[in-house]
Amino acid sequence: MTASISTNAIVFAGSPMSNLALYHQIRFAVGDPTALIVLPTGPNSSTAPHRLLMIRDIEMERAKQTAKADEVVCPKDFAPSDWQTGDRELETAQSVAECLVQKNIKSVTVDRTLPAIYAHYITKAGIAIQCDPDLGVLDRRSKDQEELGHLRQAQSITEGCMRMACETIARAATDASGQLIHEGEVLTSERMFQLIDIWFLNHGGATPHGSIVACGPTGADCHERGHGPLYTGQPIIIDLFPYIKSSHYHGDCTRCVVHGEIPPEVAKMHAAVVAAKNAAQDATKAGVTADAVHAETIRVIKEHGYQSGIPTEDAPDSTCSMVHGTGHGIGLDVHEPPLIDVGGPALVEGDVLTIEPGLYCKAIGGIRIEDMVAVTKDGIENFNTLPTDLSWA
């Protein structure tokens, strides 16, 4: 990351706990206003960019030990004459602007996440701002070895919970109406959410975005979370995308389970989805476009006799279609660039993606199978080890 002219700097700012672009730059988690200023030169006219981290004073010692920065300061070190205390965000924004003035910075490049309060005080100080929408995006896409390790761990934890969820459903009893019974009570989507949340809590994860356990026709809406009783003989989509507390990275895995006998049309849909997933994964490698990977998915879906795209309002309930893209990037966020969809960009080595084709039918429900893969020069590394079967008993 280099500045274009000697008086230009790069600024990332916000709370690293919520501004993940900033967290990725510094790899230091804190809930207070923080800024990273990448100056064009370091002390003693060093030609290398100098990474100055501005953080709350009580966090400075920890930051000096682990944050990715050359220098750590606090807002008070650059307090302007009209400094407004009592509001940490205002204090930090004003001090960032004053720091830039003292460093003789005339213009700054910022990323798409910069809070408006920082832009306000930087421009008020007479410093020009240019937003680069792609700043930091490619850095986050191409995962380093530390990040790949975090994502492998996240997916391993996710798979552990997935096995528990699928086996709980597959091994449940049934009542006369076909409802599943677990520990003497009707097994519902809501009860599965509780079991999933508890499992992740016990294994270092959390589900801030929830989970999906959608049974039968409910699963025909690909993002319906699920509700009510689960039934034998119907496809149940389970989609888990937890946050791992120790690393701040996410897992993401989808499997489907059918309790009891598998209906023939469900088996046919499942076979098409698995074949599409395999074809997409075979097509994935650095340099190939996400568009081309998605095209492979759709090719196989159509070869199996199914449609793509959202059905028209007057389409019969028997219509079965893949209504979404093949997948997405994943890391600190569940959904990150690139989209594996029409018009998707070239894949880069180190991209970590979900490959998750699905088929959805109002009369039957949905089938979706999702793996997490890392893009390599010659193909992929698949982080998943779980089977993709419908039977889990």
Coordinates of C-alpha atoms in Angstrom, one line a residue:
M1 CA 0.0 0.0 0.0
T2 CA 1.7 3.2 -1.2
A3 CA 0.7 6.8 -1.4
S4 CA 0.6 8.4 -4.8
I5 CA 2.4 11.7 -3.8
S6 CA 4.5 12.7 -0.9
T7 CA 1.8 14.6 0.9
N8 CA -0.9 12.0 0.6
A9 CA -1.8 9.5 3.3
I10 CA -4.3 6.7 3.7
V11 CA -6.8 6.7 6.5
F12 CA -9.0 3.9 8.0
A13 CA -11.1 4.7 11.0
G14 CA -14.0 3.5 13.2
S15 CA -14.3 0.8 15.8
P16 CA -12.4 -2.3 14.9
M17 CA -15.1 -4.5 16.5
S18 CA -17.6 -3.3 13.9
N19 CA -15.4 -1.8 11.1
L20 CA -13.9 -5.0 9.8
A21 CA -11.9 -3.2 7.1
L22 CA -10.0 -1.4 9.9
Y23 CA -9.7 -4.6 12.0
H24 CA -8.2 -6.4 9.0
Q25 CA -5.6 -3.7 8.7
I26 CA -4.5 -3.7 12.3
R27 CA -5.6 -7.2 13.5
F28 CA -6.4 -5.7 16.9
A29 CA -10.0 -5.9 18.4
V30 CA -11.2 -3.0 20.5
G31 CA -14.6 -1.4 20.9
D32 CA -13.5 2.2 21.0
P33 CA -12.9 4.7 18.1
T34 CA -9.6 4.0 16.4
A35 CA -7.8 5.2 13.4
L36 CA -4.9 3.9 11.2
I37 CA -3.0 6.6 9.3
V38 CA -0.6 5.3 6.7
L39 CA 1.9 8.1 6.2
P40 CA 3.9 8.2 3.0
T41 CA 7.2 8.2 4.8
G42 CA 8.4 7.2 8.3
P43 CA 10.7 9.0 10.8
N44 CA 14.0 10.3 9.6
S45 CA 12.7 10.5 6.1
S46 CA 12.4 6.7 5.7
T47 CA 11.0 5.9 2.3
A48 CA 8.8 3.1 3.6
P49 CA 5.2 4.0 4.5
H50 CA 4.7 4.5 8.2
R51 CA 1.6 3.0 10.0
L52 CA 0.5 5.2 12.8
L53 CA -2.3 3.8 15.0
M54 CA -4.4 6.2 17.1
I55 CA -6.2 4.4 19.9
R56 CA -7.6 5.1 23.3
D57 CA -4.8 5.6 25.9
I58 CA -5.7 2.6 28.1
E59 CA -5.3 0.3 25.0
M60 CA -1.9 1.6 23.9
E61 CA 0.3 -1.0 25.6
R62 CA -1.7 -4.0 24.3
A63 CA -1.7 -2.4 20.9
K64 CA 2.0 -1.9 20.9
Q65 CA 2.4 -5.6 21.5
T66 CA 0.1 -7.1 18.9
A67 CA -1.3 -4.5 16.5
K68 CA 0.0 -4.2 13.0
A69 CA 1.4 -0.7 13.4
D70 CA 4.8 1.0 13.4
E71 CA 3.7 3.6 16.0
V72 CA 0.9 3.8 18.6
V73 CA -0.5 7.1 19.8
C74 CA -3.6 8.2 21.6
P75 CA -6.0 11.1 20.6
K76 CA -4.6 13.3 23.4
D77 CA -1.2 13.3 21.6
F78 CA -2.7 15.3 18.8
A79 CA -5.3 17.3 20.6
P80 CA -6.2 20.5 18.6
S81 CA -6.7 23.8 20.4
D82 CA -10.5 23.4 20.1
W83 CA -10.6 19.8 21.2
Q84 CA -14.1 18.6 22.2
T85 CA -13.7 16.1 25.1
G86 CA -16.3 13.9 26.5
D87 CA -17.2 12.2 23.2
R88 CA -14.6 9.6 22.2
E89 CA -15.6 9.5 18.5
L90 CA -15.4 13.3 18.2
E91 CA -12.1 13.4 20.1
T92 CA -10.6 10.8 17.8
A93 CA -11.9 12.4 14.6
Q94 CA -10.6 15.8 15.6
S95 CA -7.2 14.4 16.6
V96 CA -6.9 12.5 13.3
A97 CA -7.4 15.7 11.4
E98 CA -4.8 17.5 13.7
C99 CA -2.3 14.7 13.2
L100 CA -2.6 15.0 9.4
V101 CA -2.1 18.8 9.6
Q102 CA 1.0 18.4 11.8
K103 CA 2.4 15.8 9.4
N104 CA 1.9 18.2 6.5
I105 CA -0.6 15.9 4.8
K106 CA -2.5 17.7 2.0
S107 CA -4.8 14.9 0.8
V108 CA -5.9 11.5 2.0
T109 CA -7.3 8.4 0.4
V110 CA -10.0 6.6 2.3
D111 CA -11.9 3.3 1.9
R112 CA -15.6 2.9 1.5
T113 CA -16.2 2.4 5.3
L114 CA -14.8 5.7 6.7
P115 CA -17.4 7.2 9.1
A116 CA -18.7 10.6 8.0
I117 CA -17.4 12.3 11.2
Y118 CA -13.8 11.7 10.2
A119 CA -14.4 13.0 6.7
H120 CA -16.0 16.1 8.3
Y121 CA -13.1 17.0 10.4
I122 CA -10.5 16.1 7.8
T123 CA -12.1 18.3 5.2
K124 CA -12.7 21.1 7.8
A125 CA -8.9 21.1 8.3
G126 CA -8.5 21.8 4.6
I127 CA -7.3 18.3 3.6
A128 CA -8.7 16.8 0.4
I129 CA -10.3 13.4 0.6
Q130 CA -10.5 10.8 -2.2
C131 CA -12.5 7.6 -1.7
D132 CA -11.1 4.5 -3.3
P133 CA -14.0 2.0 -3.3
D134 CA -11.5 -0.9 -3.8
L135 CA -9.1 0.1 -1.1
G136 CA -8.5 -2.9 1.2
V137 CA -11.0 -5.1 -0.6
L138 CA -8.5 -7.2 -2.5
D139 CA -6.3 -7.4 0.7
R140 CA -9.3 -9.0 2.5
R141 CA -10.1 -11.4 -0.4
S142 CA -6.6 -12.9 -0.6
K143 CA -6.4 -14.6 2.8
D144 CA -2.9 -15.0 4.4
Q145 CA -1.9 -18.2 6.2
E146 CA -3.1 -16.9 9.6
E147 CA -6.5 -16.2 8.1
L148 CA -6.7 -19.5 6.3
G149 CA -6.0 -21.2 9.6
H150 CA -8.8 -19.3 11.3
L151 CA -11.2 -20.2 8.6
R152 CA -10.3 -23.9 8.7
Q153 CA -10.9 -23.9 12.4
A154 CA -14.2 -22.0 12.0
Q155 CA -15.5 -24.5 9.5
S156 CA -14.4 -27.5 11.6
I157 CA -16.4 -26.1 14.6
T158 CA -19.3 -25.4 12.2
E159 CA -19.2 -29.0 11.0
G160 CA -19.3 -30.3 14.5
C161 CA -22.5 -28.5 15.2
M162 CA -23.9 -29.5 11.8
R163 CA -23.4 -33.2 12.6
M164 CA -25.2 -32.7 15.9
A165 CA -28.1 -31.0 14.3
C166 CA -28.5 -33.5 11.4
E167 CA -28.2 -36.5 13.7
T168 CA -30.6 -35.1 16.2
I169 CA -33.3 -34.7 13.5
A170 CA -32.5 -38.0 11.8
R171 CA -32.7 -40.0 15.1
A172 CA -35.9 -38.4 16.4
A173 CA -39.1 -40.3 17.0
T174 CA -42.3 -39.4 15.3
D175 CA -46.0 -39.0 16.4
A176 CA -49.1 -40.1 14.6
S177 CA -49.1 -36.9 12.5
G178 CA -45.5 -37.3 11.3
Q179 CA -44.1 -34.6 13.6
L180 CA -40.7 -35.3 15.0
I181 CA -40.3 -35.9 18.7
H182 CA -37.1 -35.2 20.6
E183 CA -36.8 -36.0 24.4
G184 CA -40.6 -36.3 24.7
E185 CA -41.5 -33.0 23.0
V186 CA -42.3 -32.0 19.4
L187 CA -39.1 -31.0 17.6
T188 CA -39.4 -27.6 16.1
S189 CA -37.1 -25.2 14.2
E190 CA -37.2 -23.0 17.3
R191 CA -36.0 -25.9 19.5
M192 CA -33.2 -26.7 17.0
F193 CA -32.1 -23.0 17.2
Q194 CA -31.7 -23.4 20.9
L195 CA -29.7 -26.6 20.6
I196 CA -27.5 -25.0 17.9
D197 CA -26.9 -21.9 20.0
I198 CA -26.0 -23.9 23.0
W199 CA -23.6 -26.1 21.0
F200 CA -21.8 -23.1 19.6
L201 CA -21.6 -21.5 23.0
N202 CA -19.9 -24.6 24.4
H203 CA -17.4 -24.7 21.5
G204 CA -16.3 -21.0 21.3
G205 CA -18.8 -19.8 18.7
A206 CA -21.9 -17.6 18.6
T207 CA -24.8 -17.1 16.2
P208 CA -25.3 -13.3 15.9
H209 CA -26.9 -13.7 12.5
G210 CA -29.1 -16.7 13.6
S211 CA -29.3 -20.0 11.8
I212 CA -31.6 -21.7 9.3
V213 CA -33.6 -24.9 10.0
A214 CA -36.4 -24.9 7.4
C215 CA -38.6 -27.9 6.8
G216 CA -40.6 -28.9 3.8
P217 CA -42.4 -26.1 1.8
T218 CA -41.0 -23.5 4.3
G219 CA -37.6 -24.2 2.8
A220 CA -38.8 -23.1 -0.7
D221 CA -37.8 -19.6 0.3
C222 CA -34.0 -19.9 0.3
H223 CA -33.5 -17.5 3.3
E224 CA -36.5 -18.4 5.4
R225 CA -35.1 -19.2 8.8
G226 CA -37.7 -21.9 9.6
H227 CA -40.5 -22.1 12.1
G228 CA -42.8 -24.7 13.7
P229 CA -42.7 -28.5 13.8
L230 CA -40.3 -30.6 11.8
Y231 CA -41.8 -33.6 9.9
T232 CA -40.6 -36.9 8.7
G233 CA -40.3 -37.5 5.0
Q234 CA -39.6 -33.8 4.2
P235 CA -36.4 -32.1 3.2
I236 CA -34.9 -30.0 6.0
I237 CA -32.3 -27.3 5.1
I238 CA -29.8 -26.6 7.9
D239 CA -27.6 -23.6 7.3
L240 CA -25.1 -22.6 10.0
F241 CA -22.9 -19.5 9.8
P242 CA -21.4 -18.9 13.2
Y243 CA -18.9 -16.3 14.4
I244 CA -15.9 -17.7 16.2
K245 CA -15.0 -15.6 19.2
S246 CA -11.3 -16.3 19.4
S247 CA -10.5 -15.5 15.8
H248 CA -13.4 -13.2 14.7
Y249 CA -13.8 -15.3 11.6
H250 CA -16.9 -17.1 10.4
G251 CA -17.9 -20.6 9.4
D252 CA -20.6 -21.3 6.9
C253 CA -22.0 -24.8 6.0
T254 CA -25.3 -26.1 4.7
R255 CA -26.6 -29.6 4.7
C256 CA -30.0 -31.2 4.2
V257 CA -31.5 -34.0 6.1
V258 CA -34.6 -36.1 5.6
H259 CA -36.0 -38.1 8.5
G260 CA -37.3 -41.5 7.4
E261 CA -38.0 -42.3 3.8
I262 CA -36.7 -40.0 1.1
P263 CA -39.3 -39.0 -1.5
P264 CA -38.1 -39.7 -5.1
E265 CA -38.4 -36.1 -6.2
V266 CA -36.4 -34.9 -3.2
A267 CA -33.7 -37.5 -4.1
K268 CA -33.7 -36.2 -7.7
M269 CA -33.3 -32.6 -6.6
H270 CA -30.5 -33.6 -4.2
A271 CA -28.6 -35.4 -6.9
A272 CA -28.7 -32.4 -9.1
V273 CA -27.5 -30.0 -6.4
V274 CA -24.6 -32.3 -5.4
A275 CA -23.6 -32.6 -9.1
A276 CA -23.8 -28.9 -9.5
K277 CA -21.6 -28.3 -6.4
N278 CA -19.0 -30.8 -7.7
A279 CA -18.9 -29.1 -11.1
A280 CA -18.6 -25.6 -9.6
Q281 CA -15.7 -26.8 -7.3
D282 CA -14.0 -28.5 -10.3
A283 CA -14.1 -25.2 -12.2
T284 CA -12.8 -23.1 -9.3
K285 CA -9.1 -21.9 -9.4
A286 CA -7.2 -18.7 -9.5
G287 CA -7.7 -16.7 -12.7
V288 CA -11.1 -18.2 -13.5
T289 CA -14.0 -15.8 -13.2
A290 CA -16.7 -16.2 -10.6
D291 CA -19.1 -15.8 -13.5
A292 CA -17.6 -18.9 -15.2
V293 CA -17.9 -20.9 -11.9
H294 CA -21.6 -19.9 -11.6
A295 CA -22.2 -20.8 -15.3
E296 CA -21.0 -24.4 -14.5
T297 CA -23.5 -24.6 -11.7
I298 CA -26.3 -23.5 -13.9
R299 CA -25.3 -25.8 -16.7
V300 CA -25.6 -28.9 -14.5
I301 CA -28.8 -27.7 -12.9
K302 CA -30.4 -27.3 -16.3
E303 CA -29.0 -30.6 -17.5
H304 CA -30.9 -32.3 -14.7
G305 CA -34.1 -30.7 -15.9
Y306 CA -34.4 -27.8 -13.6
Q307 CA -34.7 -24.0 -14.1
S308 CA -32.6 -21.0 -12.9
G309 CA -33.8 -17.6 -11.8
I310 CA -36.8 -16.5 -9.7
P311 CA -40.0 -18.1 -11.0
T312 CA -42.7 -15.8 -12.3
E313 CA -45.7 -15.0 -10.0
D314 CA -48.0 -17.3 -12.1
A315 CA -45.6 -20.2 -12.2
P316 CA -47.1 -23.4 -10.7
D317 CA -46.0 -24.6 -7.3
S318 CA -44.3 -27.6 -8.9
T319 CA -41.7 -25.3 -10.5
C320 CA -38.2 -26.1 -9.3
S321 CA -35.5 -23.6 -9.8
M322 CA -32.1 -22.3 -8.5
V323 CA -32.9 -18.8 -7.5
H324 CA -29.5 -17.5 -6.2
G325 CA -25.8 -17.3 -7.1
T326 CA -23.4 -20.2 -6.5
G327 CA -21.8 -18.6 -3.5
H328 CA -19.8 -15.7 -2.0
G329 CA -16.6 -14.8 -0.3
I330 CA -16.3 -15.3 3.5
G331 CA -13.9 -14.2 6.3
L332 CA -14.5 -11.6 8.9
D333 CA -17.9 -11.2 7.5
V334 CA -20.3 -14.0 6.5
H335 CA -20.8 -12.3 3.1
E336 CA -17.7 -10.8 1.5
P337 CA -16.6 -10.2 -2.1
P338 CA -16.6 -11.8 -4.5
L339 CA -20.0 -12.9 -5.5
I340 CA -20.0 -16.2 -7.4
D341 CA -22.7 -15.1 -9.7
V342 CA -23.3 -13.6 -13.2
G343 CA -20.6 -11.0 -13.9
G344 CA -18.5 -12.1 -11.0
P345 CA -14.8 -11.1 -11.1
A346 CA -11.7 -13.2 -11.6
L347 CA -10.8 -15.3 -8.6
V348 CA -7.5 -14.8 -6.8
E349 CA -5.3 -17.2 -4.9
G350 CA -6.3 -17.0 -1.3
D351 CA -10.0 -16.2 -2.0
V352 CA -12.1 -18.3 0.5
L353 CA -15.6 -19.0 -0.9
T354 CA -18.8 -20.8 -0.3
I355 CA -20.0 -23.1 -3.0
E356 CA -23.7 -23.6 -2.4
P357 CA -26.1 -24.4 -5.2
G358 CA -29.7 -25.0 -4.3
L359 CA -33.0 -26.0 -5.8
Y360 CA -36.4 -24.7 -4.4
C361 CA -39.9 -25.8 -5.1
K362 CA -43.0 -24.4 -3.3
A363 CA -44.7 -27.8 -3.4
I364 CA -41.7 -29.7 -1.9
G365 CA -39.3 -27.4 -0.2
G366 CA -35.6 -26.7 -0.8
I367 CA -32.3 -28.5 -1.1
R368 CA -29.0 -26.7 -0.6
I369 CA -25.5 -28.1 0.0
E370 CA -22.7 -25.8 0.9
D371 CA -18.9 -26.2 1.3
M372 CA -16.2 -23.7 2.1
V373 CA -13.2 -23.7 -0.2
A374 CA -9.9 -21.8 -0.5
V375 CA -8.9 -20.9 -4.0
T376 CA -5.4 -22.1 -5.0
K377 CA -3.3 -21.7 -8.2
D378 CA -4.5 -25.1 -9.5
G379 CA -7.8 -25.6 -7.9
I380 CA -9.2 -25.5 -4.3
E381 CA -8.7 -26.7 -0.8
N382 CA -12.0 -27.9 0.6
F383 CA -12.4 -27.2 4.3
N384 CA -15.4 -29.5 4.6
T385 CA -15.3 -33.2 5.6
L386 CA -18.9 -34.0 6.3
P387 CA -20.9 -36.1 3.9
T388 CA -23.5 -34.5 1.7
D389 CA -26.1 -37.3 2.1
L390 CA -29.8 -36.8 3.1
S391 CA -29.7 -39.7 5.5
W392 CA -28.0 -39.0 8.9
A393 CA -29.5 -41.7 11.2

